[in-house]
Amino acid sequence: MADVAPAVAAPEATDVTAGRASDPAVISAGLKGAMRRLASGVAIVTALGDEAPVGMAATSITSLTMDPPAVLVCVNQTASIHAHLSPGCPVSINLLSRHQRDVSAAFGGAVARDARFGVGSWTPDAHGLPILEEAQANLSCTIDSMTPYGTHSIVIARVEAVRLSEAVDPLIFQDGAYL
Ligand SMILES: Cc1cc2nc3c(=O)[nH]c(=O)nc-3n(C[C@H](O)[C@H](O)[C@H](O)COP(=O)(O)O)c2cc1C
């Protein structure tokens, strides 16, 4: 007789919007709960500021296309980096390694904007943009387009150079914490 896989109990689910789906606050709270359940890699996006480089932590990096090689990142319009992003500008996207949670915290706002590059080891790329040593990958990009949507801008960046780490060991953010 063929082996039969043991039955696995289906996870229980609750419709947290039941009867209240017309309330935007209920939908938003439900969506936040859903996103806490989505494990994401963490990146640091850097750009050239007026006098010094600027940067922020982001989980909203998505591979967009291979032809052309492009990624997207969603940037809150209130983030300090936003004013320094526009089509034609260089950006670097640094995918963090598991041991770099201090860099994520710093660029997530725990460290003052002008002191963030003091956390981690940074070197300039061909555009003079800081790229992070010991990251999983460094993508040197130029912004192709920016589309505002609600509170954020969807930034599409064309990838022009890639550096990769030897080992695959990324920093993962899930349920408001690092794995
Ligand atoms: C793990 C993590 C992921 C984040 N992802 C995003 C993101 O995808 N988009 C975004 O706009 N902000 C994101 N943030 C928040 C920004 O990093 C943070 O608001 C910004 O760096 C601080 O803003 P400031 O530069 O104006 O001080 C994230 C923060 C953390 C800690």
mmCIF file of C-alpha atoms and ligand atoms in Angstrom:
data_model
loop_
_atom_site.group_PDB
_atom_site.id
_atom_site.type_symbol
_atom_site.label_atom_id
_atom_site.label_comp_id
_atom_site.label_asym_id
_atom_site.label_seq_id
_atom_site.Cartn_x
_atom_site.Cartn_y
_atom_site.Cartn_z
ATOM 1 C CA MET A 1 0.000 0.000 0.000
ATOM 2 C CA ALA A 2 1.311 3.456 -0.898
ATOM 3 C CA ASP A 3 2.330 5.724 1.950
ATOM 4 C CA VAL A 4 -0.334 8.244 2.805
ATOM 5 C CA ALA A 5 0.875 11.632 3.967
ATOM 6 C CA PRO A 6 -0.443 12.459 7.431
ATOM 7 C CA ALA A 7 -3.248 15.018 7.446
ATOM 8 C CA VAL A 8 -1.981 18.531 8.249
ATOM 9 C CA ALA A 9 -4.399 20.763 10.105
ATOM 10 C CA ALA A 10 -5.244 23.844 8.061
ATOM 11 C CA PRO A 11 -4.308 27.061 9.871
ATOM 12 C CA GLU A 12 -7.348 28.814 11.268
ATOM 13 C CA ALA A 13 -8.220 32.139 9.678
ATOM 14 C CA THR A 14 -10.513 34.927 10.778
ATOM 15 C CA ASP A 15 -12.163 37.489 8.526
ATOM 16 C CA VAL A 16 -11.055 40.551 10.494
ATOM 17 C CA THR A 17 -13.066 42.812 8.193
ATOM 18 C CA ALA A 18 -16.352 40.868 8.403
ATOM 19 C CA GLY A 19 -19.266 43.279 8.268
ATOM 20 C CA ARG A 20 -16.924 46.290 8.484
ATOM 21 C CA ALA A 21 -15.224 46.226 5.070
ATOM 22 C CA SER A 22 -16.598 49.678 4.239
ATOM 23 C CA ASP A 23 -14.502 51.190 7.057
ATOM 24 C CA PRO A 24 -11.063 52.215 5.684
ATOM 25 C CA ALA A 25 -9.519 52.021 9.167
ATOM 26 C CA VAL A 26 -10.622 48.387 9.483
ATOM 27 C CA ILE A 27 -9.171 47.525 6.073
ATOM 28 C CA SER A 28 -5.905 49.324 6.932
ATOM 29 C CA ALA A 29 -5.587 47.474 10.236
ATOM 30 C CA GLY A 30 -6.256 44.194 8.442
ATOM 31 C CA LEU A 31 -3.687 45.018 5.757
ATOM 32 C CA LYS A 32 -1.065 45.883 8.401
ATOM 33 C CA GLY A 33 -1.734 42.504 9.998
ATOM 34 C CA ALA A 34 -1.328 40.827 6.604
ATOM 35 C CA MET A 35 1.961 42.625 5.909
ATOM 36 C CA ARG A 36 3.329 41.567 9.316
ATOM 37 C CA ARG A 37 2.928 38.028 7.988
ATOM 38 C CA LEU A 38 4.977 38.744 4.846
ATOM 39 C CA ALA A 39 8.686 38.040 5.436
ATOM 40 C CA SER A 40 10.856 40.516 3.522
ATOM 41 C CA GLY A 41 14.506 41.137 2.891
ATOM 42 C CA VAL A 42 15.757 44.524 4.047
ATOM 43 C CA ALA A 43 17.695 47.001 1.912
ATOM 44 C CA ILE A 44 19.314 50.377 2.418
ATOM 45 C CA VAL A 45 18.601 52.849 -0.376
ATOM 46 C CA THR A 46 21.162 55.635 -0.701
ATOM 47 C CA ALA A 47 21.158 58.779 -2.818
ATOM 48 C CA LEU A 48 23.231 61.919 -3.199
ATOM 49 C CA GLY A 49 21.986 64.660 -0.879
ATOM 50 C CA ASP A 50 22.753 68.360 -1.169
ATOM 51 C CA GLU A 51 25.957 68.188 0.853
ATOM 52 C CA ALA A 52 26.178 64.585 2.037
ATOM 53 C CA PRO A 53 24.638 61.245 1.054
ATOM 54 C CA VAL A 54 21.196 60.308 2.373
ATOM 55 C CA GLY A 55 19.703 56.897 3.041
ATOM 56 C CA MET A 56 16.771 54.898 4.364
ATOM 57 C CA ALA A 57 15.879 51.313 5.192
ATOM 58 C CA ALA A 58 13.313 49.665 2.929
ATOM 59 C CA THR A 59 11.557 46.335 2.673
ATOM 60 C CA SER A 60 9.577 47.376 -0.410
ATOM 61 C CA ILE A 61 12.274 46.354 -2.901
ATOM 62 C CA THR A 62 10.827 44.247 -5.709
ATOM 63 C CA SER A 63 12.487 42.692 -8.696
ATOM 64 C CA LEU A 64 10.641 44.268 -11.636
ATOM 65 C CA THR A 65 12.144 43.055 -14.929
ATOM 66 C CA MET A 66 15.355 41.450 -16.182
ATOM 67 C CA ASP A 67 15.014 43.138 -19.587
ATOM 68 C CA PRO A 68 15.584 45.912 -18.853
ATOM 69 C CA PRO A 69 17.224 45.047 -15.525
ATOM 70 C CA ALA A 70 15.075 47.013 -13.091
ATOM 71 C CA VAL A 71 13.814 47.009 -9.518
ATOM 72 C CA LEU A 72 11.219 49.105 -7.751
ATOM 73 C CA VAL A 73 11.067 50.556 -4.282
ATOM 74 C CA CYS A 74 8.205 52.418 -2.615
ATOM 75 C CA VAL A 75 9.363 55.517 -0.743
ATOM 76 C CA ASN A 76 7.236 57.507 1.690
ATOM 77 C CA GLN A 77 7.024 61.113 0.506
ATOM 78 C CA THR A 78 7.798 62.241 4.068
ATOM 79 C CA ALA A 79 11.133 60.345 4.191
ATOM 80 C CA SER A 80 14.112 62.698 4.010
ATOM 81 C CA ILE A 81 15.576 60.820 1.037
ATOM 82 C CA HIS A 82 12.473 61.497 -1.077
ATOM 83 C CA ALA A 83 13.446 65.087 -1.930
ATOM 84 C CA HIS A 84 16.690 63.772 -3.435
ATOM 85 C CA LEU A 85 15.078 61.236 -5.758
ATOM 86 C CA SER A 86 14.065 62.066 -9.326
ATOM 87 C CA PRO A 87 14.408 60.493 -12.787
ATOM 88 C CA GLY A 88 18.046 60.440 -13.882
ATOM 89 C CA CYS A 89 19.410 60.420 -10.320
ATOM 90 C CA PRO A 90 21.724 57.622 -9.209
ATOM 91 C CA VAL A 91 20.633 55.422 -6.279
ATOM 92 C CA SER A 92 22.292 52.461 -4.663
ATOM 93 C CA ILE A 93 20.269 49.600 -3.210
ATOM 94 C CA ASN A 94 22.112 47.499 -0.662
ATOM 95 C CA LEU A 95 20.516 44.177 0.309
ATOM 96 C CA LEU A 96 21.432 43.536 3.938
ATOM 97 C CA SER A 97 23.142 40.479 5.366
ATOM 98 C CA ARG A 98 21.774 38.815 8.471
ATOM 99 C CA HIS A 99 24.405 40.386 10.751
ATOM 100 C CA GLN A 100 23.520 43.946 9.626
ATOM 101 C CA ARG A 101 20.398 44.600 11.687
ATOM 102 C CA ASP A 102 22.145 47.567 13.334
ATOM 103 C CA VAL A 103 22.437 49.171 9.870
ATOM 104 C CA SER A 104 18.737 48.555 9.246
ATOM 105 C CA ALA A 105 17.789 50.120 12.576
ATOM 106 C CA ALA A 106 20.019 53.156 11.974
ATOM 107 C CA PHE A 107 18.598 53.842 8.508
ATOM 108 C CA GLY A 108 15.083 53.068 9.731
ATOM 109 C CA GLY A 109 15.265 56.188 11.872
ATOM 110 C CA ALA A 110 16.977 55.088 15.119
ATOM 111 C CA VAL A 111 20.063 57.172 14.256
ATOM 112 C CA ALA A 112 20.043 60.861 13.242
ATOM 113 C CA ARG A 113 20.090 61.398 9.489
ATOM 114 C CA ASP A 114 23.584 62.934 9.404
ATOM 115 C CA ALA A 115 25.101 60.115 11.513
ATOM 116 C CA ARG A 116 23.628 57.065 9.747
ATOM 117 C CA PHE A 117 26.654 56.395 7.524
ATOM 118 C CA GLY A 118 28.687 55.995 10.713
ATOM 119 C CA VAL A 119 26.938 52.631 11.120
ATOM 120 C CA GLY A 120 28.356 49.930 8.820
ATOM 121 C CA SER A 121 31.273 50.203 6.436
ATOM 122 C CA TRP A 122 30.571 52.287 3.313
ATOM 123 C CA THR A 123 32.598 52.874 0.152
ATOM 124 C CA PRO A 124 31.727 54.970 -2.934
ATOM 125 C CA ASP A 125 30.475 53.399 -6.203
ATOM 126 C CA ALA A 126 31.163 54.780 -9.691
ATOM 127 C CA HIS A 127 28.598 57.569 -9.074
ATOM 128 C CA GLY A 128 30.190 58.454 -5.735
ATOM 129 C CA LEU A 129 27.226 56.902 -3.945
ATOM 130 C CA PRO A 130 27.880 54.998 -0.727
ATOM 131 C CA ILE A 131 27.616 51.225 -1.058
ATOM 132 C CA LEU A 132 27.643 48.957 1.975
ATOM 133 C CA GLU A 133 30.472 46.502 2.539
ATOM 134 C CA GLU A 134 29.457 42.947 3.575
ATOM 135 C CA ALA A 135 25.959 43.397 2.141
ATOM 136 C CA GLN A 136 24.306 40.500 0.307
ATOM 137 C CA ALA A 137 24.274 42.588 -2.859
ATOM 138 C CA ASN A 138 24.924 46.150 -3.975
ATOM 139 C CA LEU A 139 22.875 47.420 -6.907
ATOM 140 C CA SER A 140 24.088 50.633 -8.503
ATOM 141 C CA CYS A 141 21.127 52.142 -10.340
ATOM 142 C CA THR A 142 19.735 55.188 -12.102
ATOM 143 C CA ILE A 143 16.108 56.189 -11.491
ATOM 144 C CA ASP A 144 13.970 55.692 -14.608
ATOM 145 C CA SER A 145 10.611 56.878 -13.282
ATOM 146 C CA MET A 146 8.719 57.943 -10.167
ATOM 147 C CA THR A 147 4.965 57.560 -9.783
ATOM 148 C CA PRO A 148 3.200 59.068 -6.770
ATOM 149 C CA TYR A 149 0.585 56.827 -5.167
ATOM 150 C CA GLY A 150 -1.097 57.941 -1.972
ATOM 151 C CA THR A 151 1.534 58.661 0.677
ATOM 152 C CA HIS A 152 4.374 57.033 -1.304
ATOM 153 C CA SER A 153 6.222 57.208 -4.616
ATOM 154 C CA ILE A 154 6.870 54.093 -6.657
ATOM 155 C CA VAL A 155 10.475 54.468 -7.775
ATOM 156 C CA ILE A 156 11.641 52.383 -10.737
ATOM 157 C CA ALA A 157 15.415 52.060 -10.874
ATOM 158 C CA ARG A 158 17.485 50.710 -13.777
ATOM 159 C CA VAL A 159 20.273 48.438 -12.508
ATOM 160 C CA GLU A 160 23.697 49.236 -13.974
ATOM 161 C CA ALA A 161 26.156 47.368 -11.756
ATOM 162 C CA VAL A 162 25.861 44.506 -9.274
ATOM 163 C CA ARG A 163 28.172 43.267 -6.505
ATOM 164 C CA LEU A 164 27.325 39.958 -4.826
ATOM 165 C CA SER A 165 28.438 38.392 -1.544
ATOM 166 C CA GLU A 166 29.854 34.877 -1.536
ATOM 167 C CA ALA A 167 27.230 33.369 0.780
ATOM 168 C CA VAL A 168 23.455 33.815 0.668
ATOM 169 C CA ASP A 169 22.478 34.831 4.209
ATOM 170 C CA PRO A 170 20.008 37.734 4.103
ATOM 171 C CA LEU A 171 18.478 39.801 6.892
ATOM 172 C CA ILE A 172 14.740 39.054 7.062
ATOM 173 C CA PHE A 173 12.090 41.313 8.618
ATOM 174 C CA GLN A 174 8.839 39.683 9.726
ATOM 175 C CA ASP A 175 6.125 40.568 12.240
ATOM 176 C CA GLY A 176 7.951 43.782 13.204
ATOM 177 C CA ALA A 177 11.201 42.005 14.077
ATOM 178 C CA TYR A 178 14.342 40.600 12.466
ATOM 179 C CA LEU A 179 14.785 36.858 12.035
HETATM 180 C C1 LIG B 1 12.819 47.253 8.316
HETATM 181 C C2 LIG B 1 12.305 48.590 7.802
HETATM 182 C C3 LIG B 1 11.723 48.650 6.541
HETATM 183 C C4 LIG B 1 11.260 49.867 6.032
HETATM 184 N N1 LIG B 1 10.735 49.904 4.761
HETATM 185 C C5 LIG B 1 10.352 51.088 4.235
HETATM 186 C C6 LIG B 1 9.921 51.173 2.886
HETATM 187 O O1 LIG B 1 9.885 50.187 2.146
HETATM 188 N N2 LIG B 1 9.546 52.393 2.409
HETATM 189 C C7 LIG B 1 9.582 53.513 3.197
HETATM 190 O O2 LIG B 1 9.228 54.599 2.707
HETATM 191 N N3 LIG B 1 10.007 53.464 4.482
HETATM 192 C C8 LIG B 1 10.412 52.290 5.010
HETATM 193 N N4 LIG B 1 10.878 52.233 6.287
HETATM 194 C C9 LIG B 1 10.934 53.450 7.074
HETATM 195 C C10 LIG B 1 12.136 54.309 6.680
HETATM 196 O O3 LIG B 1 13.359 53.581 6.686
HETATM 197 C C11 LIG B 1 12.248 55.467 7.689
HETATM 198 O O4 LIG B 1 11.017 56.134 7.773
HETATM 199 C C12 LIG B 1 13.261 56.472 7.250
HETATM 200 O O5 LIG B 1 14.536 55.974 7.095
HETATM 201 C C13 LIG B 1 13.400 57.530 8.319
HETATM 202 O O6 LIG B 1 12.977 58.677 7.737
HETATM 203 P P1 LIG B 1 13.942 59.957 7.672
HETATM 204 O O7 LIG B 1 15.076 59.627 6.746
HETATM 205 O O8 LIG B 1 13.016 61.018 7.138
HETATM 206 O O9 LIG B 1 14.407 60.214 9.083
HETATM 207 C C14 LIG B 1 11.357 51.037 6.816
HETATM 208 C C15 LIG B 1 11.962 50.973 8.096
HETATM 209 C C16 LIG B 1 12.431 49.761 8.574
HETATM 210 C C17 LIG B 1 13.101 49.709 9.918
#
